[in-house]
Short mmCIF file of C-alpha atoms and ligand atoms in Angstrom, two decimals:
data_model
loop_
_atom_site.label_atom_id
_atom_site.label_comp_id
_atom_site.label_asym_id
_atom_site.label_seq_id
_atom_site.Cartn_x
_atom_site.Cartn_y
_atom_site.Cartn_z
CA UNK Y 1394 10.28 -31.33 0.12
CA UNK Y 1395 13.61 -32.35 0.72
CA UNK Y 1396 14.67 -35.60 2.77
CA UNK Y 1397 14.92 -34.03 6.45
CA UNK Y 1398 10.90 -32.74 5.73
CA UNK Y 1399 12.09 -28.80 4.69
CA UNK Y 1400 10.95 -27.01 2.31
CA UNK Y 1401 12.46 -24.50 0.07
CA UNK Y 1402 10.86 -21.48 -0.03
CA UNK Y 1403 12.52 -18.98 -2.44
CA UNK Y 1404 11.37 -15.85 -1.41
CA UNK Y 1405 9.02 -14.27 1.06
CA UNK Y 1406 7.23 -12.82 -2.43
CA UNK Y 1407 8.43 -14.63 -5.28
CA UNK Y 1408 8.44 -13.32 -8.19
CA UNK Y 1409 10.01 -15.78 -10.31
CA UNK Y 1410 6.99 -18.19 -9.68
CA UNK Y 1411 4.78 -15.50 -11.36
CA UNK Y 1412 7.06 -14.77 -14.15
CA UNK Y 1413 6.76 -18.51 -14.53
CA UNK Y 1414 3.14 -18.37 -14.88
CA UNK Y 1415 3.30 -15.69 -17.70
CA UNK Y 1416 5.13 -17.96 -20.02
CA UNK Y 1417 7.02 -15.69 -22.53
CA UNK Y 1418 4.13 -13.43 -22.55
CA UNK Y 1419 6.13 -10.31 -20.87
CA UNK Y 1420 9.46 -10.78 -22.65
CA UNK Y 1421 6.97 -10.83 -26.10
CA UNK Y 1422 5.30 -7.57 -24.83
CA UNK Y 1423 8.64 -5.87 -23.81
CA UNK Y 1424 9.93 -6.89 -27.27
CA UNK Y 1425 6.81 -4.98 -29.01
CA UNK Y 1426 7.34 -2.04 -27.02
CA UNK Y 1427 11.01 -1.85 -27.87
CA UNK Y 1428 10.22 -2.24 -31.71
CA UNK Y 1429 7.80 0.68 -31.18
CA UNK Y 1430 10.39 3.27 -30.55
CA UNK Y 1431 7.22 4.38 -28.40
CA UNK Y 1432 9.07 4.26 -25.00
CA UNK Y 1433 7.73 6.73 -22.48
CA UNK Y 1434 3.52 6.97 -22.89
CA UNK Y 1435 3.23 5.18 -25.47
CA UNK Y 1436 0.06 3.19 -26.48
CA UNK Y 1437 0.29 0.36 -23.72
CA UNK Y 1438 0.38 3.70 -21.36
CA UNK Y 1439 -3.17 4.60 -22.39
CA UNK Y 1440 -4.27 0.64 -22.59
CA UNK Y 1441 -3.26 0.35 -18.89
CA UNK Y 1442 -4.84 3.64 -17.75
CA UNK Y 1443 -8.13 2.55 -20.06
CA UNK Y 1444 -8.09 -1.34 -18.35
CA UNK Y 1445 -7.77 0.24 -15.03
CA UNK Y 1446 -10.89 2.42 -14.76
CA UNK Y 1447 -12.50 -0.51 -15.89
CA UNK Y 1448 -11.28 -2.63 -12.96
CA UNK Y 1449 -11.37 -0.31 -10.76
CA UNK Y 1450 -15.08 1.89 -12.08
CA UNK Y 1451 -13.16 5.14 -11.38
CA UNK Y 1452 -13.68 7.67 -13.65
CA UNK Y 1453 -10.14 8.28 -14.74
CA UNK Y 1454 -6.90 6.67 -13.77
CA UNK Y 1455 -3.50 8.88 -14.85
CA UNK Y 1456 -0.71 6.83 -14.71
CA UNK Y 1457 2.51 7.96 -13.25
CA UNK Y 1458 6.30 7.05 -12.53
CA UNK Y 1459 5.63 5.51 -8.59
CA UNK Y 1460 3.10 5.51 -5.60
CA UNK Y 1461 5.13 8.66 -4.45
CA UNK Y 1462 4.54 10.71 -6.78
CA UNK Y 1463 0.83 9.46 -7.22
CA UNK Y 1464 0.46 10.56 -3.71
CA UNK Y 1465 2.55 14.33 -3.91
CA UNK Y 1466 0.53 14.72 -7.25
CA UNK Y 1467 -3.14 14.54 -5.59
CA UNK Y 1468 -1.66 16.79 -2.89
CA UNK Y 1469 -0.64 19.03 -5.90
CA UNK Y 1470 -3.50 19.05 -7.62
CA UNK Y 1471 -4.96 20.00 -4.14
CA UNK Y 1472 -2.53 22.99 -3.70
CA UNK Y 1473 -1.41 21.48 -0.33
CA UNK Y 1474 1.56 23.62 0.87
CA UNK Y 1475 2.53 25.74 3.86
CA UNK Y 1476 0.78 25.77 6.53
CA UNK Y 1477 -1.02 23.49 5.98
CA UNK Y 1478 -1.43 20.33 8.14
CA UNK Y 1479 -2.35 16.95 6.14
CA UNK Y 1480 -3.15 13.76 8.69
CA UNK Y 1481 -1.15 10.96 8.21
CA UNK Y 1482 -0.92 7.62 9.95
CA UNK Y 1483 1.93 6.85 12.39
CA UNK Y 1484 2.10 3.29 11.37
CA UNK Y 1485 2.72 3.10 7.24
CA UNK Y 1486 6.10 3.23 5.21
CA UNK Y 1487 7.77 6.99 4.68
CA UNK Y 1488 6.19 8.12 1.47
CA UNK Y 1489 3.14 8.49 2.94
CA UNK Y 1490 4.36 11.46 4.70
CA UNK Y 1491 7.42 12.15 2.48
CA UNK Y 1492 5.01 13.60 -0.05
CA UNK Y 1493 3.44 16.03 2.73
CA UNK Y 1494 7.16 17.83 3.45
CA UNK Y 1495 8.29 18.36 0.05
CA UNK Y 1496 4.50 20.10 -0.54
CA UNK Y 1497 6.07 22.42 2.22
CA UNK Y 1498 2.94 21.75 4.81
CA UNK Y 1499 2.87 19.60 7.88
CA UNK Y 1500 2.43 15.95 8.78
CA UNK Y 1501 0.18 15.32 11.83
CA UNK Y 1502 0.62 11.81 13.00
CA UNK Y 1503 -2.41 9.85 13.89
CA UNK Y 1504 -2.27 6.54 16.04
CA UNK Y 1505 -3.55 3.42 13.89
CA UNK Y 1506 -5.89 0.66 15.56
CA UNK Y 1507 -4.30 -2.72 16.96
CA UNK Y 1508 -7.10 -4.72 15.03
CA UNK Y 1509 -6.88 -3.46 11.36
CA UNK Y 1510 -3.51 -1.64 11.51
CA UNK Y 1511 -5.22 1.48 9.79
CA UNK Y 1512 -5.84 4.98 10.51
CA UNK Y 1513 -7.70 4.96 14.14
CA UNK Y 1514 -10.71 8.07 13.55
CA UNK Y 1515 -10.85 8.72 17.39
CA UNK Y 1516 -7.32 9.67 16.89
CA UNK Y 1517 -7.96 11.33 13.79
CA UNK Y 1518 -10.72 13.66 15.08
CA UNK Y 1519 -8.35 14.43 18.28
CA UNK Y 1520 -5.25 15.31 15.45
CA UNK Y 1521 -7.35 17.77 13.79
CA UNK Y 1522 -8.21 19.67 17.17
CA UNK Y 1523 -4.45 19.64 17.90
CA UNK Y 1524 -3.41 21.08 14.45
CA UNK Y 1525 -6.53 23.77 14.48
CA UNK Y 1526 -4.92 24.72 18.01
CA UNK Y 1527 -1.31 25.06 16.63
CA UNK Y 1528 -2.36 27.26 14.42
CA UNK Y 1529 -2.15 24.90 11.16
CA UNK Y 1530 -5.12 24.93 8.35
CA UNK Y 1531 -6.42 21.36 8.03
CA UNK Y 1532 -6.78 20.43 4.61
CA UNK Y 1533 -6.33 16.86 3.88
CA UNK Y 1534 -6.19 13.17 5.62
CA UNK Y 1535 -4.08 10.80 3.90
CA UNK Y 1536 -5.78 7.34 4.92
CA UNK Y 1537 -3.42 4.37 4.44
CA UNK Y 1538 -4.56 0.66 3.31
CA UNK Y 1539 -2.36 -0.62 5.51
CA UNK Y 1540 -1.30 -4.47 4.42
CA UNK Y 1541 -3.98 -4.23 2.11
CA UNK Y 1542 -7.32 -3.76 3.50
CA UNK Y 1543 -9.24 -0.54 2.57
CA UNK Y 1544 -9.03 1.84 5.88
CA UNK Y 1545 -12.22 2.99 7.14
CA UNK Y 1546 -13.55 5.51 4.77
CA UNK Y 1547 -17.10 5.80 6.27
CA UNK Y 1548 -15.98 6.99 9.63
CA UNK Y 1549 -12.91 9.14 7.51
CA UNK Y 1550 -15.25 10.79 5.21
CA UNK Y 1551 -17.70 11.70 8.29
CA UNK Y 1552 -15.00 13.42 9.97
CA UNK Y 1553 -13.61 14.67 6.65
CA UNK Y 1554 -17.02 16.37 5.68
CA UNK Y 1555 -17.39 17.97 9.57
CA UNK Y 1556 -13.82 19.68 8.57
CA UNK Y 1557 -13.67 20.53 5.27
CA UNK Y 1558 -11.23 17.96 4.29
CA UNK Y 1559 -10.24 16.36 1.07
CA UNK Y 1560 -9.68 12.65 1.62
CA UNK Y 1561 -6.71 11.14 0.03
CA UNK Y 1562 -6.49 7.45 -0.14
CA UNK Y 1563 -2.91 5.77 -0.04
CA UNK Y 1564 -3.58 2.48 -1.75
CA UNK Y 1565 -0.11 1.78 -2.93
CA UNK Y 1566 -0.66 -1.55 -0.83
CA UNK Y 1567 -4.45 -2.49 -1.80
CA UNK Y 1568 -4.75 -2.09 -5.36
CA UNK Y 1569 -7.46 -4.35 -6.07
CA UNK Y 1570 -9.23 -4.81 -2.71
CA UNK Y 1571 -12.48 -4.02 -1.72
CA UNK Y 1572 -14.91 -2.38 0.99
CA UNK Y 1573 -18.74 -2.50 0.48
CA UNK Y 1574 -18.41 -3.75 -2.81
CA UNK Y 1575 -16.37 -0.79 -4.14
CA UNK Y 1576 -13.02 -1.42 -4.93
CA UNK Y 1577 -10.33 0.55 -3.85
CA UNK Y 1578 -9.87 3.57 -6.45
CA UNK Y 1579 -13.47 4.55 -5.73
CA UNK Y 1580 -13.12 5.08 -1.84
CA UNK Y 1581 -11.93 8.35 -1.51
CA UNK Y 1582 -11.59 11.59 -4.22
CA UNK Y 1583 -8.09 10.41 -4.86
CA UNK Y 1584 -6.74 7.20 -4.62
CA UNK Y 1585 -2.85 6.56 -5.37
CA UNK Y 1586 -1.52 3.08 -6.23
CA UNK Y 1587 1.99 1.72 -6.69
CA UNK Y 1588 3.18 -0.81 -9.11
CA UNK Y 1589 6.49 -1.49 -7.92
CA UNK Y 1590 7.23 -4.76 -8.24
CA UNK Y 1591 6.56 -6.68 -5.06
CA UNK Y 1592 3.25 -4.58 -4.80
CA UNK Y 1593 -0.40 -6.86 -5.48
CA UNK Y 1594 0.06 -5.37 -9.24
CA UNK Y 1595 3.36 -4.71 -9.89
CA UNK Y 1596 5.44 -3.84 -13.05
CA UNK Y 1597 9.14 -5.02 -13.63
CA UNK Y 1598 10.24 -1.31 -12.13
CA UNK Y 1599 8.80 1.32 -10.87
CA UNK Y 1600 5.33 2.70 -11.52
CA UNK Y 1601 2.11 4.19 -10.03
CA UNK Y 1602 -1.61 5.59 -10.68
CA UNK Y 1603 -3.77 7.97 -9.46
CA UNK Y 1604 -7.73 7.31 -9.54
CA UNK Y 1605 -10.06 10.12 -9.52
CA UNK Y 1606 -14.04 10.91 -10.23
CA UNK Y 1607 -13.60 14.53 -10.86
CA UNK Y 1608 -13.04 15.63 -14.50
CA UNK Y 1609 -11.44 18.77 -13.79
CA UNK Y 1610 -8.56 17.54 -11.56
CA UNK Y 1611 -8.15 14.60 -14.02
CA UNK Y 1612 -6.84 17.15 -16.49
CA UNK Y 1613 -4.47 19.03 -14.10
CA UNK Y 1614 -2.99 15.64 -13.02
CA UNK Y 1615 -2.44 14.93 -16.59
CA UNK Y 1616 -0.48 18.30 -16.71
CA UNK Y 1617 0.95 18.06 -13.70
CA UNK Y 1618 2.73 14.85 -14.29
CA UNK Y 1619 4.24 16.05 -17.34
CA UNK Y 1620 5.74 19.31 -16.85
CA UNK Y 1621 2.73 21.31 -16.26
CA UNK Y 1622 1.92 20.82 -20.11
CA UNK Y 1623 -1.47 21.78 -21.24
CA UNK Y 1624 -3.43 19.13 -23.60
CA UNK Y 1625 -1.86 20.61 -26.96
CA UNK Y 1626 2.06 19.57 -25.32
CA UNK Y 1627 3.01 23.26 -26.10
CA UNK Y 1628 1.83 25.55 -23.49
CA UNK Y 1629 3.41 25.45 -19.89
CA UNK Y 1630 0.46 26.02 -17.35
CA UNK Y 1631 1.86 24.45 -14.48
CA UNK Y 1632 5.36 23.87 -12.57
CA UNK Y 1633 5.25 20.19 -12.87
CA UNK Y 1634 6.82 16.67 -12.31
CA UNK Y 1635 8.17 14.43 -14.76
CA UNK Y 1636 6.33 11.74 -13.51
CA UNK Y 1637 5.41 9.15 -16.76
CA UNK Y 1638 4.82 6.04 -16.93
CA UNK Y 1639 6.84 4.16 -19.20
CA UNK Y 1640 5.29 2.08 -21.73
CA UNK Y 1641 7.94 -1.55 -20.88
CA UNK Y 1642 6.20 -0.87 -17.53
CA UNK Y 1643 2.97 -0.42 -18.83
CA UNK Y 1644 3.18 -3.75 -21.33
CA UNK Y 1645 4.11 -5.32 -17.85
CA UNK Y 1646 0.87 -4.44 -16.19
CA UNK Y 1647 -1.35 -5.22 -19.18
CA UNK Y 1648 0.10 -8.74 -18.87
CA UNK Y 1649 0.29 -8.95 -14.89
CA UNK Y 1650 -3.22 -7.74 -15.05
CA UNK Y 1651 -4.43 -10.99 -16.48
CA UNK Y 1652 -3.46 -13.03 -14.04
CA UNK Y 1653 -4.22 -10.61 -11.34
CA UNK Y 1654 -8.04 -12.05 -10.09
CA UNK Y 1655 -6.33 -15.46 -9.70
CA UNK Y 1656 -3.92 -14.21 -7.60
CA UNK Y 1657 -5.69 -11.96 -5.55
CA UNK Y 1658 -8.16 -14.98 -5.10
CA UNK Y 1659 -4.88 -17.23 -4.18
CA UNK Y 1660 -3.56 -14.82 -1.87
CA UNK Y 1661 -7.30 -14.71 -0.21
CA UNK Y 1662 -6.94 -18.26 0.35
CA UNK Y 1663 -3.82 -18.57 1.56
CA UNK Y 1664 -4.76 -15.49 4.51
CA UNK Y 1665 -8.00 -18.10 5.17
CA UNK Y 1666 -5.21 -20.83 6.21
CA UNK Y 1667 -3.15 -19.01 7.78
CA UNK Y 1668 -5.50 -17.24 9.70
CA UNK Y 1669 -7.35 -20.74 11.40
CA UNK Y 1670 -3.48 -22.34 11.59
CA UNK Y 1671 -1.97 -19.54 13.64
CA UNK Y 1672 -4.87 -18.42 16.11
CA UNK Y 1673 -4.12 -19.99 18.75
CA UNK Y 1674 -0.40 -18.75 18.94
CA UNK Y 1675 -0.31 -15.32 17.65
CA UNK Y 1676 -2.99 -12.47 17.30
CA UNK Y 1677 -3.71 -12.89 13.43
CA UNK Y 1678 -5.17 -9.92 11.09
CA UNK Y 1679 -9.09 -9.39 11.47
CA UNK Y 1680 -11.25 -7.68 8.10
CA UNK Y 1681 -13.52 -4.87 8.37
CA UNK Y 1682 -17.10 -5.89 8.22
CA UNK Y 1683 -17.67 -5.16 4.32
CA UNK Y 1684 -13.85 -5.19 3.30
CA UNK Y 1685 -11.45 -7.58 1.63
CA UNK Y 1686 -7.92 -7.35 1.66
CA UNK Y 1687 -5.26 -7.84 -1.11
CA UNK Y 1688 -2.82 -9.04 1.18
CA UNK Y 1689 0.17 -7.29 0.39
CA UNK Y 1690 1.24 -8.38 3.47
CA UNK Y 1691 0.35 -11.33 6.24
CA UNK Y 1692 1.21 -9.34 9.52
CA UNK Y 1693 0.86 -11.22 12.38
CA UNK Y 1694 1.14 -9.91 16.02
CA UNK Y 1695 3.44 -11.93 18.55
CA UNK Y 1696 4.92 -10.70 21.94
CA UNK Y 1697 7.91 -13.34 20.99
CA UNK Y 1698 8.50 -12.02 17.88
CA UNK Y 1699 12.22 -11.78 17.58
CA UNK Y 1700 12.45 -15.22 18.71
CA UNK Y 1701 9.99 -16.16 15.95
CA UNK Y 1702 12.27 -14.50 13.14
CA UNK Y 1703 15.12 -15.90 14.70
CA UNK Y 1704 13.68 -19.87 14.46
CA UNK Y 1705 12.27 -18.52 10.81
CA UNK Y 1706 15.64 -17.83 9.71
CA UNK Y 1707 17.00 -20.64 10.97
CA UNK Y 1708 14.05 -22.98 8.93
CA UNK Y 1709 14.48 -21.25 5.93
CA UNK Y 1710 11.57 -19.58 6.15
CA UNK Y 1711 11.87 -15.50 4.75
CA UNK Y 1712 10.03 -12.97 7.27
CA UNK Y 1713 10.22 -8.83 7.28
CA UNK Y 1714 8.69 -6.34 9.77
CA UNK Y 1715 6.73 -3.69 8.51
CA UNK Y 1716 7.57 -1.23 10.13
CA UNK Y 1717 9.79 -1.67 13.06
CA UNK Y 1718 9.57 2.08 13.93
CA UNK Y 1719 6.19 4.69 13.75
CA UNK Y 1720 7.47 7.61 10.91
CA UNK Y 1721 7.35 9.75 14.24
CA UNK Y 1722 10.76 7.98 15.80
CA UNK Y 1723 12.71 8.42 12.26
CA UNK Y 1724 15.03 11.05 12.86
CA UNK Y 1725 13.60 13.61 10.02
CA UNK Y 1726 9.94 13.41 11.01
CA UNK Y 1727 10.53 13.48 14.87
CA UNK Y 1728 9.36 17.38 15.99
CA UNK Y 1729 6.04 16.71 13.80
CA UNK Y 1730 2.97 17.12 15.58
CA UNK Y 1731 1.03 14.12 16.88
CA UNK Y 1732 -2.51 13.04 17.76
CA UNK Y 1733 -2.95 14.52 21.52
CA UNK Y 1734 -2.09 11.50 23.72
CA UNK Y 1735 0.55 10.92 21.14
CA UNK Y 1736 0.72 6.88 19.07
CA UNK Y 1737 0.64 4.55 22.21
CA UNK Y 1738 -0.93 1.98 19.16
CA UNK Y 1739 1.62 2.19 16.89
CA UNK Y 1740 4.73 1.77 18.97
CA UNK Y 1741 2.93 -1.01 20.28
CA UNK Y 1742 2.87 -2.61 17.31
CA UNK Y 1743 6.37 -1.84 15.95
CA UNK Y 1744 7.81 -3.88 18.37
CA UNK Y 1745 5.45 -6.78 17.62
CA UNK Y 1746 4.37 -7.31 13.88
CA UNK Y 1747 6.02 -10.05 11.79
CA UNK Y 1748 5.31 -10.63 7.98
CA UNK Y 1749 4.82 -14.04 6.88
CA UNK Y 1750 5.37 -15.15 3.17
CA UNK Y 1751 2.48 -13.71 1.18
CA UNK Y 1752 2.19 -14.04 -2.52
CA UNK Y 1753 -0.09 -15.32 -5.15
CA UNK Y 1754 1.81 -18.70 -5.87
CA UNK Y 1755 2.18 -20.07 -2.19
CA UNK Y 1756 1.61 -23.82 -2.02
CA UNK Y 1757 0.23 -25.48 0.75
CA UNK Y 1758 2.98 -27.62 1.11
CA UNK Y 1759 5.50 -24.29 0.99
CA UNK Y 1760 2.37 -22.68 3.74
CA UNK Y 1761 2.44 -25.67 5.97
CA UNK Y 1762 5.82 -25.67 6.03
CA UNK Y 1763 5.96 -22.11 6.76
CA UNK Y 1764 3.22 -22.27 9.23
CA UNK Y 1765 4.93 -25.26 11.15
CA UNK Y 1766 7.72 -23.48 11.54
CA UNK Y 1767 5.45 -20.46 13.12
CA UNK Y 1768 3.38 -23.02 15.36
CA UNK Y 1769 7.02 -25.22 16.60
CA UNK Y 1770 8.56 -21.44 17.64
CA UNK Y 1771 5.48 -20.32 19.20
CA UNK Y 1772 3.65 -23.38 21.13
CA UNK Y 1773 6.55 -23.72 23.90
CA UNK Y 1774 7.42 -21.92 26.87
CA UNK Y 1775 5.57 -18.09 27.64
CA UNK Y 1776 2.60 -17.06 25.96
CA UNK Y 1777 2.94 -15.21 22.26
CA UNK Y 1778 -0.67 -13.86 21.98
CA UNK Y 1779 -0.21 -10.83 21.70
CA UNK Y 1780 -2.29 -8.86 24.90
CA UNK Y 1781 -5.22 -7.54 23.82
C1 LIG V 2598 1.94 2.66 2.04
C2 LIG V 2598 2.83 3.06 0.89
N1 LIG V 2598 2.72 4.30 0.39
C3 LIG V 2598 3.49 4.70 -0.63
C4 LIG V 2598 4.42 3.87 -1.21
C5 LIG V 2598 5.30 4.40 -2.29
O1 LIG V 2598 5.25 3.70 -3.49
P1 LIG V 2598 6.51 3.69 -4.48
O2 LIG V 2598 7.55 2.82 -3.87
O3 LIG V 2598 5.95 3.14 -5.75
O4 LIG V 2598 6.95 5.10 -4.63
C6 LIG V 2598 4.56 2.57 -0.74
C7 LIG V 2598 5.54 1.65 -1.35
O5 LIG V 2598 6.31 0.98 -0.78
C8 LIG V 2598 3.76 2.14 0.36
O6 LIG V 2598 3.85 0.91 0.86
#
């Protein structure tokens, strides 16, 4: 703390206080790998995919080159394409319906819920009857853990079932969380993870993972992500990606992975404090019944909330919004279709959400000093809460 009671804080996720943590552990591990002459799927490739079923108890985890392509793979290996309509949430960063276009079928937008941010099913039911009317083939819901806490598969797969739908989960934000007891790569027939590096588990660079219980679509994603190459590497069989995962990135994880519990455990924590500090001024993120969240993100909901990042910037104190428009008002994903009623939820939020700093080194002094800032901006003058 410096003399006039501030506080530095570095970064809204810092990095450099986990790379402090792992000693000279990674620069070792990047050293091996570079020795190897083993560069792209090498053996730390098949270490990470091996320690990952094991945290996750999916069946089979192929590793790939970012949460993109883990996501257009599963549509892949689910011959997605034209017409087609695949349900996507309003409210989530662009990949998640990126992947959807270049498969050549069609994003429907679904509203979200104010409480948990995530895919809304009311909305989701009404999207399907609006595609089926349009004349699209429903074929696959891509369910978003939004900020990090597992969407709600029960009432997802119950709709999926009704319609013949493959459930895709989007956990490039809730690696490691949990709902029921299951952890996320188990909640859906494809999960797809991203290791980017300011992700729960990330890497020094890009990278990503599929999970999957189903033995025959494990092998065609191992194809797929390489060139369509069958098992022996000589035969073609499908029009593929290149979409590997690079073994520096891989000795990354194996070493981030150790630390990983503690951090999640940290980050848990530090949502408790937050959470009973900043009640009474701002509507703060609620959990499932059954789930736990990751926290790749502490979202909170404000109707002041440009006045909040302004006073933020002006402490110090590093904020972002996620997102600050639905993927239905950016200009290439405008004339998609939409849940009937349209995504009254979603715009509501865009104009309201505000990220805190979230990561799994945050001190309690750096918190309070964060969360002071929150509480001094918020307190005076016209109510924040955000209107239920
Ligand atoms: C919800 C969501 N989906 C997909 C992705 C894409 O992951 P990547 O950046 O590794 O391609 C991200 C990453 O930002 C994301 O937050």
């Amino acid at each position: 703390m410096s003399k006039d009671g501030t506080v530095s804080i570095p970064a809204f996720i810092d990095l450099a206080a986990q790379r402090r943590q792992m000693g000279d552990r990674a620069g070792k591990a990047l050293i091996a790998v570079l020795e190897s002459g083993q560069y792209v799927l090498g053996p730390q490739v098949t270490e990470i995919e091996r320690q990952l079923t094991a945290f996750t108890g999916a069946k089979h985890c192929i590793s790939c080159a970012n949460g993109t392509d883990a996501l257009l793979l599963a549509l892949m290996a689910e011959r997605v394409g034209v017409g087609d309509a695949v349900f996507v949430p309003a409210f989530t960063f662009v990949a998640t319906a990126e992947v959807v276009v270049l498969q050549g079928a069609t994003p429907v937008f679904v509203d979200v819920r104010r409480d948990t941010f995530n895919m809304d099913p009311e909305s989701l039911d009404a999207a399907i009857g609006e595609a089926k009317k349009r004349g699209f083939k429903p074929r696959a819901i891509v369910a978003v853990d939004l900020f990090g806490q597992p969407a709600d598969y029960a009432r997802i797969h119950e709709i999926a079932a009704a319609h013949d739908l493959v459930v895709i989960d989007d956990a490039a934000q809730s690696f490691g969380a949990t709902l029921d007891c299951k952890k996320v790569g188990t909640l859906a027939a494809y999960s797809a993870t991203s290791f980017y590096p300011s992700k729960p588990l990330g890497a020094y660079g890009d990278g990503g993972a599929i999970f999957t219980d189903d033995d025959v679509k494990a092998e065609l994603l191992l194809s797929l992500r390489n060139h369509g190459k069958g098992p022996d590497q000589k035969e073609t069989e499908e029009i593929g990606l290149n979409s590997r995962l690079d073994s520096f990135q891989a000795a990354v994880l194996l070493e981030k992975l150790k630390l990983f519990p503690a951090e999640i455990k940290a980050r848990q924590a530090s949502a408790e404090r937050y959470g009973v500090k900043l009640r009474a001024v701002a509507k703060v993120p609620e959990l499932m019944a059954g789930a736990s969240s990751v926290w790749a993100q502490y979202t909170i909901v404000t109707e002041r909330r440009d006045e909040l990042a302004k006073a933020c910037r002006e402490a110090g104190v590093p904020t972002a919004v996620h997102y600050a428009q639905t993927l239905h008002q950016l200009a290439p994903y405008r004339d998609y279709p939409t849940a009937p009623g349209g995504l009254p939820q979603s715009e509501w939020l865009t104009d309201r959400v505000i990220s805190l700093p979230m990561h799994g080194y945050l001190s309690e002094e750096a918190q309070d000093f964060v969360i002071d800032t929150v509480l001094d901006a918020l307190r005076s003058g016209a109510s924040s809460v955000a209107a239920e």
